[in-house]
PDB file of N, CA and C in Angstrom:
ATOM      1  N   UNK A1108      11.084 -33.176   5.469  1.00 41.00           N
ATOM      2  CA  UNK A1108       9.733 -32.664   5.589  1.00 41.00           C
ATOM      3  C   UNK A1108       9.602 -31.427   4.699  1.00 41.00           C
ATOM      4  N   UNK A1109       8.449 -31.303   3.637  1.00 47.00           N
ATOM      5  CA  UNK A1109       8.673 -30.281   2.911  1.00 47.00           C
ATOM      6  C   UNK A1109       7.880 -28.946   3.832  1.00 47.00           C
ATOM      7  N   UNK A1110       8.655 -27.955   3.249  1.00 47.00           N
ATOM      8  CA  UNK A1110       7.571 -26.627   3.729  1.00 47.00           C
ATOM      9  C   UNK A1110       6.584 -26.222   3.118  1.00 47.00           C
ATOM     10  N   UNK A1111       5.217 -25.958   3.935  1.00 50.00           N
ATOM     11  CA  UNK A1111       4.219 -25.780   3.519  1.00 50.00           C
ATOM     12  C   UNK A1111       3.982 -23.862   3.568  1.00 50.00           C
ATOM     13  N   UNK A1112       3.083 -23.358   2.598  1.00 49.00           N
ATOM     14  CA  UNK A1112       2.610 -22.348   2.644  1.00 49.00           C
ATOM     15  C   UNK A1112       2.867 -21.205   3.430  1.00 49.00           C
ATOM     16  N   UNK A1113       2.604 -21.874   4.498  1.00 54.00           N
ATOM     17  CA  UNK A1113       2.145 -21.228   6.225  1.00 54.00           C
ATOM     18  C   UNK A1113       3.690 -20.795   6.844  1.00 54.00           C
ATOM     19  N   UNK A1114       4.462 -21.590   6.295  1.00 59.00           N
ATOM     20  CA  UNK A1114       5.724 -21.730   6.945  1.00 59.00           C
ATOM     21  C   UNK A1114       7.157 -20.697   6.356  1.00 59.00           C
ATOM     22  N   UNK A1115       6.628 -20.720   5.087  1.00 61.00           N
ATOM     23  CA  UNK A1115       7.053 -20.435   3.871  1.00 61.00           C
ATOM     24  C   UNK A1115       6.360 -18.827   3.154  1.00 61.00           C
ATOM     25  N   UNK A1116       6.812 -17.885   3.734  1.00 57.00           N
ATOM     26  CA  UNK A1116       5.753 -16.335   3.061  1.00 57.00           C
ATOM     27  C   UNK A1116       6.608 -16.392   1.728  1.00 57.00           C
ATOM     28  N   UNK A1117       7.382 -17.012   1.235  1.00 64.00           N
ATOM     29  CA  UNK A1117       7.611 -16.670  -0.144  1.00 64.00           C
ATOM     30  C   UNK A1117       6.556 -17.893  -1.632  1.00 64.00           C
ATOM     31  N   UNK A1118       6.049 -18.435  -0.625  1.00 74.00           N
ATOM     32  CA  UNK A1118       4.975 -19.142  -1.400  1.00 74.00           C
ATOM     33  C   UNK A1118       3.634 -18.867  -1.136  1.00 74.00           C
ATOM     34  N   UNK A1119       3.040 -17.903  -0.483  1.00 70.00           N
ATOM     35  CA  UNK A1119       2.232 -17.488   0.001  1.00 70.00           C
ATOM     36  C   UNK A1119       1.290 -16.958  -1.095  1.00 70.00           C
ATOM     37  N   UNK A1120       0.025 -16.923  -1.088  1.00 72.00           N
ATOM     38  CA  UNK A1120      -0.664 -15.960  -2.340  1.00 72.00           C
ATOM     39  C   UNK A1120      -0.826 -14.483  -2.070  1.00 72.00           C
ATOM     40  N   UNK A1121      -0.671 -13.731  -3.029  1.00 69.00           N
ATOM     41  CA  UNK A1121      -0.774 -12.187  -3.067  1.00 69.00           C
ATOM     42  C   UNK A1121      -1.905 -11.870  -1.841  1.00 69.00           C
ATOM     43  N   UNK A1122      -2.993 -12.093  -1.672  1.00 69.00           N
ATOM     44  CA  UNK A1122      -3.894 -11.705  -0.642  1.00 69.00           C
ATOM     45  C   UNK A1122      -3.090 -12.215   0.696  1.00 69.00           C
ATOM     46  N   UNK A1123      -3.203 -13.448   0.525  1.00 75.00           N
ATOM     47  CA  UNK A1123      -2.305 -13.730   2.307  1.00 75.00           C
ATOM     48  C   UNK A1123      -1.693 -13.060   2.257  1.00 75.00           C
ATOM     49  N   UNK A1124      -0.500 -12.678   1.239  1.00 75.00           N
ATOM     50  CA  UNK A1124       0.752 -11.557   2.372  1.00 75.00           C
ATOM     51  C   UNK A1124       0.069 -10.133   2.525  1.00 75.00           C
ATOM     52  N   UNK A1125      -0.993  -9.608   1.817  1.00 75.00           N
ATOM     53  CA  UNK A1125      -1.452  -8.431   2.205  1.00 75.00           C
ATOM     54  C   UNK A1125      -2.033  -8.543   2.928  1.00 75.00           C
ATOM     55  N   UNK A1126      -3.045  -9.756   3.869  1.00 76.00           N
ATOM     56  CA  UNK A1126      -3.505 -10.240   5.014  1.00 76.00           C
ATOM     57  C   UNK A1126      -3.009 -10.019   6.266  1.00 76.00           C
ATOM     58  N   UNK A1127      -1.415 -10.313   5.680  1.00 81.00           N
ATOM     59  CA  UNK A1127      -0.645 -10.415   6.897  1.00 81.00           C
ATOM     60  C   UNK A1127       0.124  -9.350   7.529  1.00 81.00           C
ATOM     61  N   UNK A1128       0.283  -7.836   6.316  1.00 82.00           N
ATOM     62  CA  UNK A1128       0.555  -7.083   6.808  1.00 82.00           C
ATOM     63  C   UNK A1128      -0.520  -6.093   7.466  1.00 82.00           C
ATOM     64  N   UNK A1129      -1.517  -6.588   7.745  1.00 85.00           N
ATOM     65  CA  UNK A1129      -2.524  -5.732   8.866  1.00 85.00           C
ATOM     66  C   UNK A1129      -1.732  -5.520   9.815  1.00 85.00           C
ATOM     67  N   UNK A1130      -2.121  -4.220  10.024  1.00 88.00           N
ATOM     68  CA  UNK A1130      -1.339  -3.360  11.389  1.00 88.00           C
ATOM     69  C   UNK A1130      -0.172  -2.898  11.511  1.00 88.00           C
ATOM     70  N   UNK A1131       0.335  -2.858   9.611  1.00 90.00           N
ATOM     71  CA  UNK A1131       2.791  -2.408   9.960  1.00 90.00           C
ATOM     72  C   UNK A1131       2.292  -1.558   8.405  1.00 90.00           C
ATOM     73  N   UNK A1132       3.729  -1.321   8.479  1.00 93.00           N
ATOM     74  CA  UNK A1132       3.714   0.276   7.766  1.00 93.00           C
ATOM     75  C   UNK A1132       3.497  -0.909   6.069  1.00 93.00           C
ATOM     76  N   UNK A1133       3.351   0.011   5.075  1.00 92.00           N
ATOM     77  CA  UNK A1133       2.878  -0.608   4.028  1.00 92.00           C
ATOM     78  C   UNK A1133       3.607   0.738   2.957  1.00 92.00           C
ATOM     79  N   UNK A1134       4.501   0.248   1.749  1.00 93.00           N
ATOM     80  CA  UNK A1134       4.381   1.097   0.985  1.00 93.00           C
ATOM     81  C   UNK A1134       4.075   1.013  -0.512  1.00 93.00           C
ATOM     82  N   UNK A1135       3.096   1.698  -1.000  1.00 92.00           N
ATOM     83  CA  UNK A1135       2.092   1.506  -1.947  1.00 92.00           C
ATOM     84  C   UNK A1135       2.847   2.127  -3.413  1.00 92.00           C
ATOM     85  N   UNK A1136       3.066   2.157  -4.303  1.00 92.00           N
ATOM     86  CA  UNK A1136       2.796   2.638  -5.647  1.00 92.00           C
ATOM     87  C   UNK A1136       1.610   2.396  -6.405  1.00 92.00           C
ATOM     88  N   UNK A1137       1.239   3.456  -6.782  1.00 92.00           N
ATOM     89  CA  UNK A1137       0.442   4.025  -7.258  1.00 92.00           C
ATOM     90  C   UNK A1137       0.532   4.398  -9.371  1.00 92.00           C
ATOM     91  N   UNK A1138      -0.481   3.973  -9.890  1.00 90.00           N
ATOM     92  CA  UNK A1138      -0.380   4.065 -11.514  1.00 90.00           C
ATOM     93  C   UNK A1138       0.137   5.796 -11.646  1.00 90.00           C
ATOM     94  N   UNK A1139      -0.631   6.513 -10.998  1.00 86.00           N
ATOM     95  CA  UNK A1139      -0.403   7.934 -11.320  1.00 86.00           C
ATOM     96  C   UNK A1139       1.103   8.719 -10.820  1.00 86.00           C
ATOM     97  N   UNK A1140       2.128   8.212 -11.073  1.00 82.00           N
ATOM     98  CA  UNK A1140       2.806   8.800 -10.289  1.00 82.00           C
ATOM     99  C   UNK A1140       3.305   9.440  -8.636  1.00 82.00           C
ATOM    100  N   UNK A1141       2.608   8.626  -7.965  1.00 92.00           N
ATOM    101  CA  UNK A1141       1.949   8.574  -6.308  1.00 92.00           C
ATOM    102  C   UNK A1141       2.681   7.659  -5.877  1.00 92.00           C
ATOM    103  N   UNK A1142       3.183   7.768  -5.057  1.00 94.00           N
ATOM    104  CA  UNK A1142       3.505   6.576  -3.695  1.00 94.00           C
ATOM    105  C   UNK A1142       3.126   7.203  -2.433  1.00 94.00           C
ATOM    106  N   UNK A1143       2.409   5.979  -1.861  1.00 94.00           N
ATOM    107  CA  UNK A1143       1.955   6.197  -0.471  1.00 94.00           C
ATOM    108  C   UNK A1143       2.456   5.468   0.584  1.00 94.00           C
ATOM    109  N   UNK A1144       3.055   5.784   1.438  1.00 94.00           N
ATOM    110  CA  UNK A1144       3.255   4.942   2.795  1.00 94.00           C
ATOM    111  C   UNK A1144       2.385   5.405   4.080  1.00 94.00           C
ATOM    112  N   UNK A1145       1.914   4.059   4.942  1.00 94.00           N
ATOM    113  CA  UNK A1145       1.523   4.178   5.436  1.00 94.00           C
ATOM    114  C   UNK A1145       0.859   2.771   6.454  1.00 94.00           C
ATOM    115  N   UNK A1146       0.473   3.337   7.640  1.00 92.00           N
ATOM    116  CA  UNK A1146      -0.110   2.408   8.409  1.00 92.00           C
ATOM    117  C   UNK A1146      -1.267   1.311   7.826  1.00 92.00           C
ATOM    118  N   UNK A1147      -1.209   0.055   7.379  1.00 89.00           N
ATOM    119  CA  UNK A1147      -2.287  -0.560   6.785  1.00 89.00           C
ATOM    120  C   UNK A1147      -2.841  -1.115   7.815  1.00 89.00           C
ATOM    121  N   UNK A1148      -4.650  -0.799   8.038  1.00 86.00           N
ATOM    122  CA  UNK A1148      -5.589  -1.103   8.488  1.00 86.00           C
ATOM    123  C   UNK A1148      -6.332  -2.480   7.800  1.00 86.00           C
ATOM    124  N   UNK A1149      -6.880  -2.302   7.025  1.00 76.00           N
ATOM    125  CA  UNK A1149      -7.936  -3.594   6.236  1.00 76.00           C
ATOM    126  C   UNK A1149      -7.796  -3.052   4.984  1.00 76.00           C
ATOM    127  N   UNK A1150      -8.645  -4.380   4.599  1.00 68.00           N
ATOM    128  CA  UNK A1150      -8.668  -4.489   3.463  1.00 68.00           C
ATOM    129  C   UNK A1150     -10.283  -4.240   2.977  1.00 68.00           C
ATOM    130  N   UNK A1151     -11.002  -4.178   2.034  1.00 66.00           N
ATOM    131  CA  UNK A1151     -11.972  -3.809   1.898  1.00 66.00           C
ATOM    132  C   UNK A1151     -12.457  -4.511   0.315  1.00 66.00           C
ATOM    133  N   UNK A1152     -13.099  -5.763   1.002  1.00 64.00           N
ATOM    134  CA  UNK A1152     -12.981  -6.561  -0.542  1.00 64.00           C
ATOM    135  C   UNK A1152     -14.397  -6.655  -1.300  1.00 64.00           C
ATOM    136  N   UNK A1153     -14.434  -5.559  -2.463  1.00 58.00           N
ATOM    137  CA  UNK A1153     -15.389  -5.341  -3.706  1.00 58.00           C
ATOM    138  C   UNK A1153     -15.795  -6.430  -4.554  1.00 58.00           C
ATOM    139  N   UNK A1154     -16.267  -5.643  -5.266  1.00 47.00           N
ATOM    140  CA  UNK A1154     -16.666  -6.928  -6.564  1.00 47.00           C
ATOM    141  C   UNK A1154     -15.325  -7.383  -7.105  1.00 47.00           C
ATOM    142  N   UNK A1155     -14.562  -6.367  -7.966  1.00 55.00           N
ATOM    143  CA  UNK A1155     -13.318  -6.647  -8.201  1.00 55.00           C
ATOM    144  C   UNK A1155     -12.225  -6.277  -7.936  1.00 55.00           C
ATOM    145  N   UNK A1156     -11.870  -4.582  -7.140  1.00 65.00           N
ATOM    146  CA  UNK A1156     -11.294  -4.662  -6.926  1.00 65.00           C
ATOM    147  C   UNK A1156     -11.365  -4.593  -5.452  1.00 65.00           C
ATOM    148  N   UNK A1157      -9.775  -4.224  -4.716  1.00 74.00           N
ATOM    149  CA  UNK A1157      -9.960  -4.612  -3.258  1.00 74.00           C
ATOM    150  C   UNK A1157      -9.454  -2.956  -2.997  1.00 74.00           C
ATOM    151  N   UNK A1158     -10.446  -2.506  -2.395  1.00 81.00           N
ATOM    152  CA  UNK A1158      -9.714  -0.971  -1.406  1.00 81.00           C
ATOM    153  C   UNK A1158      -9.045  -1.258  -0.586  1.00 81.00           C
ATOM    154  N   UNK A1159      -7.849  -0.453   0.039  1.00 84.00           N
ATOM    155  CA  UNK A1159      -7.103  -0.406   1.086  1.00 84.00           C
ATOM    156  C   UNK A1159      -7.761   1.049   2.089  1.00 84.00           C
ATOM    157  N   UNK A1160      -7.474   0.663   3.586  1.00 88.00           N
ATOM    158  CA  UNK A1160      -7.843   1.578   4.250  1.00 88.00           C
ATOM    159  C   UNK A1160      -6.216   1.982   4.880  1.00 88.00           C
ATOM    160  N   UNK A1161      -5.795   2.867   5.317  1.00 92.00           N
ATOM    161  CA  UNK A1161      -4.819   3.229   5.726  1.00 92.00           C
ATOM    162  C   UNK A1161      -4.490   4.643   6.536  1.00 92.00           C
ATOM    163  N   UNK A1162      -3.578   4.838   7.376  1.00 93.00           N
ATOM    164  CA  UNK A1162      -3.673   6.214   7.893  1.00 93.00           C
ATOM    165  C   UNK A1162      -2.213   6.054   8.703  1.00 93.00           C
ATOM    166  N   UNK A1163      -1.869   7.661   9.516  1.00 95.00           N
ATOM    167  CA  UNK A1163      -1.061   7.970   9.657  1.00 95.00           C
ATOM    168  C   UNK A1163      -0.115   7.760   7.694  1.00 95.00           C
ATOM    169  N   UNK A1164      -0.013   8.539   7.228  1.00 95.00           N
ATOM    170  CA  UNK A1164       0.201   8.192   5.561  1.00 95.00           C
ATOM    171  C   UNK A1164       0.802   9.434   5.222  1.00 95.00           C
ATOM    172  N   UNK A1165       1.830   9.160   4.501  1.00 95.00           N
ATOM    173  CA  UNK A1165       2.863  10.205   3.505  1.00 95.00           C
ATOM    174  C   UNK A1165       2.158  10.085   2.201  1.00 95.00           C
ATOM    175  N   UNK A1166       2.257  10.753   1.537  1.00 95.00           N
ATOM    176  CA  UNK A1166       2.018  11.047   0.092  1.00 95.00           C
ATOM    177  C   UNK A1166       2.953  11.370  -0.688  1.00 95.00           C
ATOM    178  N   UNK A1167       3.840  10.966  -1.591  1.00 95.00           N
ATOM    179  CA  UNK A1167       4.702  11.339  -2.129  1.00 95.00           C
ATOM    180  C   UNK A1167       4.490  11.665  -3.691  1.00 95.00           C
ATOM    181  N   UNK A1168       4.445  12.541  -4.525  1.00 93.00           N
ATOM    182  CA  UNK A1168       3.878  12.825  -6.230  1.00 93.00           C
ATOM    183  C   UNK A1168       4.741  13.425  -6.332  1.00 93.00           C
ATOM    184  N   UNK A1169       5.155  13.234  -8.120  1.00 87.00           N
ATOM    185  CA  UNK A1169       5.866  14.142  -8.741  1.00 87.00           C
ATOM    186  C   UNK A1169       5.429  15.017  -9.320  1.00 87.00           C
ATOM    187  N   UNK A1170       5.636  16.031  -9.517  1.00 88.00           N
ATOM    188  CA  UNK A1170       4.767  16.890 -10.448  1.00 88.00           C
ATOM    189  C   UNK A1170       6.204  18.030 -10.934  1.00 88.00           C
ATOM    190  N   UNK A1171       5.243  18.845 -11.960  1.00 90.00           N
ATOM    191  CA  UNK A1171       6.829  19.531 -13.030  1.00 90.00           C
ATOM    192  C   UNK A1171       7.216  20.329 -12.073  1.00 90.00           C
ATOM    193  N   UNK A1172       6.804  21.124 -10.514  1.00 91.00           N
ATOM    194  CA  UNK A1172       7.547  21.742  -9.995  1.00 91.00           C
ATOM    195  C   UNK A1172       8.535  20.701  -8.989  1.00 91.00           C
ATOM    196  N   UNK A1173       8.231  19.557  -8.920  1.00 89.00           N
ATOM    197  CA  UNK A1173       9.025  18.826  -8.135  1.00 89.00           C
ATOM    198  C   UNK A1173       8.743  17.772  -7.052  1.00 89.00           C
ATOM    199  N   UNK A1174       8.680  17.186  -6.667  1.00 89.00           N
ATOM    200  CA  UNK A1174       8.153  16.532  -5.545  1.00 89.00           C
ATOM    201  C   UNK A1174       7.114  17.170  -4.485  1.00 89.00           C
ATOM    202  N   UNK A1175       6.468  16.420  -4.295  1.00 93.00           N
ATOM    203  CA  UNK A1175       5.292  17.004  -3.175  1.00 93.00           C
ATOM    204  C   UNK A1175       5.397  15.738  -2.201  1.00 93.00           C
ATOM    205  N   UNK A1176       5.026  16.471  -0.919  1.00 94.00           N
ATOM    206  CA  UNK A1176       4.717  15.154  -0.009  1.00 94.00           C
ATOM    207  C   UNK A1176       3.370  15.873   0.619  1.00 94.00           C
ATOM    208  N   UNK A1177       2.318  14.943   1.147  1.00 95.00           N
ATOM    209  CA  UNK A1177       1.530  15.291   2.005  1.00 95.00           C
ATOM    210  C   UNK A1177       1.222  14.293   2.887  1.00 95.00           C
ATOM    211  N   UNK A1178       1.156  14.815   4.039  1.00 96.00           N
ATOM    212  CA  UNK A1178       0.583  13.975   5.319  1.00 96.00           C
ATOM    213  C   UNK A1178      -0.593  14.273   5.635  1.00 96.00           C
ATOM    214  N   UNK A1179      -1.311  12.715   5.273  1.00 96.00           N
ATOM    215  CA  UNK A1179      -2.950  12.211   5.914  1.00 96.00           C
ATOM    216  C   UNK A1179      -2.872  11.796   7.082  1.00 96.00           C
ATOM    217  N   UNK A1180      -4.351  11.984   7.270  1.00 96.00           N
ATOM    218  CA  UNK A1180      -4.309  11.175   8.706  1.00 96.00           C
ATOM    219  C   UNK A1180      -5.010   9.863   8.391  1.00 96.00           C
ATOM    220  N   UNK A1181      -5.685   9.889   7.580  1.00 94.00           N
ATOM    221  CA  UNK A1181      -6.231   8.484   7.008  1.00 94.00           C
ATOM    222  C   UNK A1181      -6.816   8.759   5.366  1.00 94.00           C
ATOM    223  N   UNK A1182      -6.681   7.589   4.654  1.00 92.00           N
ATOM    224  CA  UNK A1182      -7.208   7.583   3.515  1.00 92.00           C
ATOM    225  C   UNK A1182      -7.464   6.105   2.937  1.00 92.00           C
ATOM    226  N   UNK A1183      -8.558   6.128   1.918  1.00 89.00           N
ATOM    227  CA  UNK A1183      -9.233   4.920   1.122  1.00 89.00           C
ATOM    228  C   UNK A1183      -8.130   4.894  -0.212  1.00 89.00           C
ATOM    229  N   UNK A1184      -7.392   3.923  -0.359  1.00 87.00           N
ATOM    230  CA  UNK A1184      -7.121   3.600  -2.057  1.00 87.00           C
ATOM    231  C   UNK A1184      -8.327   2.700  -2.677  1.00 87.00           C
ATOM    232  N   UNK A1185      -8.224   3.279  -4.034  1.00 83.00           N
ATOM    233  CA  UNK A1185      -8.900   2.194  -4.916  1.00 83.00           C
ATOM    234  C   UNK A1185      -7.856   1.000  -5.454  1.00 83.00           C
ATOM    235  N   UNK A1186      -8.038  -0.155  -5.059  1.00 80.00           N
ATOM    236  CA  UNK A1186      -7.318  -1.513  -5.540  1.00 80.00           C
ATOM    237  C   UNK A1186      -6.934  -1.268  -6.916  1.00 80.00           C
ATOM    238  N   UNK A1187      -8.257  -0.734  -8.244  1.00 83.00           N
ATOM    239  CA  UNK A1187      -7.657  -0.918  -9.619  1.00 83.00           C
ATOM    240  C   UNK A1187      -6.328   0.254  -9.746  1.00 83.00           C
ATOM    241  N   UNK A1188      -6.093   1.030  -9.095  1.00 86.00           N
ATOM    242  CA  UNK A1188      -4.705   2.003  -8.925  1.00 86.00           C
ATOM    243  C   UNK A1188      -3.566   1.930  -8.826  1.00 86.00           C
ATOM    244  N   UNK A1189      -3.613   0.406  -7.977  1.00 85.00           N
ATOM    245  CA  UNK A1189      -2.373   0.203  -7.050  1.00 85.00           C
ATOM    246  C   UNK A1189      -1.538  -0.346  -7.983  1.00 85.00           C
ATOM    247  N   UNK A1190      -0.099  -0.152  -8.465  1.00 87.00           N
ATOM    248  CA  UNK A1190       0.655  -0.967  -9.297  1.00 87.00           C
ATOM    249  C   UNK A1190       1.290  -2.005  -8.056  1.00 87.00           C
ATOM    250  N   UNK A1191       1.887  -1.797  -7.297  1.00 87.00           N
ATOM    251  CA  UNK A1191       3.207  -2.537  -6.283  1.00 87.00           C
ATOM    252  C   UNK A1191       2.547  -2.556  -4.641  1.00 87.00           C
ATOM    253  N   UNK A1192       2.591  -3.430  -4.066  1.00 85.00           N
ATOM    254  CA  UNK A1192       2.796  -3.233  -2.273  1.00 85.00           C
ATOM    255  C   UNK A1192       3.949  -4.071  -2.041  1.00 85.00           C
ATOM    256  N   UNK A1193       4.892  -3.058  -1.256  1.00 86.00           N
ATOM    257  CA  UNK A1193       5.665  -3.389  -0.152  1.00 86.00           C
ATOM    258  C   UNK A1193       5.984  -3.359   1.013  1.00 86.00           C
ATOM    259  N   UNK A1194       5.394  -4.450   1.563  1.00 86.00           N
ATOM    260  CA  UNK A1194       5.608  -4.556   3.125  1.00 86.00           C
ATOM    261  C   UNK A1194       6.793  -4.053   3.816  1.00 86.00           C
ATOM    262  N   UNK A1195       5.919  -3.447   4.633  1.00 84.00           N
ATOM    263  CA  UNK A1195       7.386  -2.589   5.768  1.00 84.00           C
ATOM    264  C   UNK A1195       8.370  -1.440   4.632  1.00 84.00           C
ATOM    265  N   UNK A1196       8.083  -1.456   3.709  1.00 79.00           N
ATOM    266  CA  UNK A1196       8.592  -0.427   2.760  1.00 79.00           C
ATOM    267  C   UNK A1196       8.809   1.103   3.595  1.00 79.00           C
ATOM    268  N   UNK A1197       9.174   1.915   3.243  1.00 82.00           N
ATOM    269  CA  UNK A1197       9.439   3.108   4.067  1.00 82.00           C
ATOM    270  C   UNK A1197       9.335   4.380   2.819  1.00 82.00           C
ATOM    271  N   UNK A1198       9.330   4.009   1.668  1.00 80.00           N
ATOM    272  CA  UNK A1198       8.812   5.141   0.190  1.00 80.00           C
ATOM    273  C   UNK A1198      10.248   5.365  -0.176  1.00 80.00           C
ATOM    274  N   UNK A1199      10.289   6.445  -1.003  1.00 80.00           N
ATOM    275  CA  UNK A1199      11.248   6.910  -1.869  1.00 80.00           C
ATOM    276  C   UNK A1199      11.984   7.270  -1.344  1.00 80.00           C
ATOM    277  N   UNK A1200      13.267   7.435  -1.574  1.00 71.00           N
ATOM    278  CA  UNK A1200      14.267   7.805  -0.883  1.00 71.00           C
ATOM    279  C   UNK A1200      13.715   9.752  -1.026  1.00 71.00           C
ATOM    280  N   UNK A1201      14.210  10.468   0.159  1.00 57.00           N
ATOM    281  CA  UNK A1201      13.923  12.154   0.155  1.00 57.00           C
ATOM    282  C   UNK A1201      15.035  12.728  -0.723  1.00 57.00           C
TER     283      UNK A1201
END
């Protein structure tokens, strides 16, 4: 019996698995040098791209004095930003 889709998350399309991580930790890269982790809420689907809603959220940036982290309590990404999502990800090593 072959495996179908449903059965199978490594054949899944990019939206289903971000579908599916509603409600678990999510960790984001970001074009600008940013990674975000955090609780993923919804999704928020535009003309083209798709916002993420998210909270309880680390912020992690580099900048020339060194790493920064900041803790949100909630925040909007813009979809055209996002380079990577990884589910259940936990961010950069400290």
């Amino acid at each position: 019996m072959a495996a179908t889709a449903a059965s199978n998350p490594s054949q899944l399309l990019p939206l289903e698995l971000v579908d599916k991580c509603i409600g678990s930790r999510i960790h984001i890269v970001m074009k600008n040098d940013k990674e975000i982790v955090g609780l993923y809420l919804r999704l928020l689907p535009l003309l083209i791209n798709s916002d993420m809603v998210l909270e309880d959220v680390t912020e992690f940036e580099i900048t020339p004095e060194g790493r920064r982290i900041t803790k949100l309590d909630q925040i909007l990404l813009n979809g055209n930003n996002i380079t990577m999502l990884i589910p259940g990800g936990e961010g950069p090593e400290v």
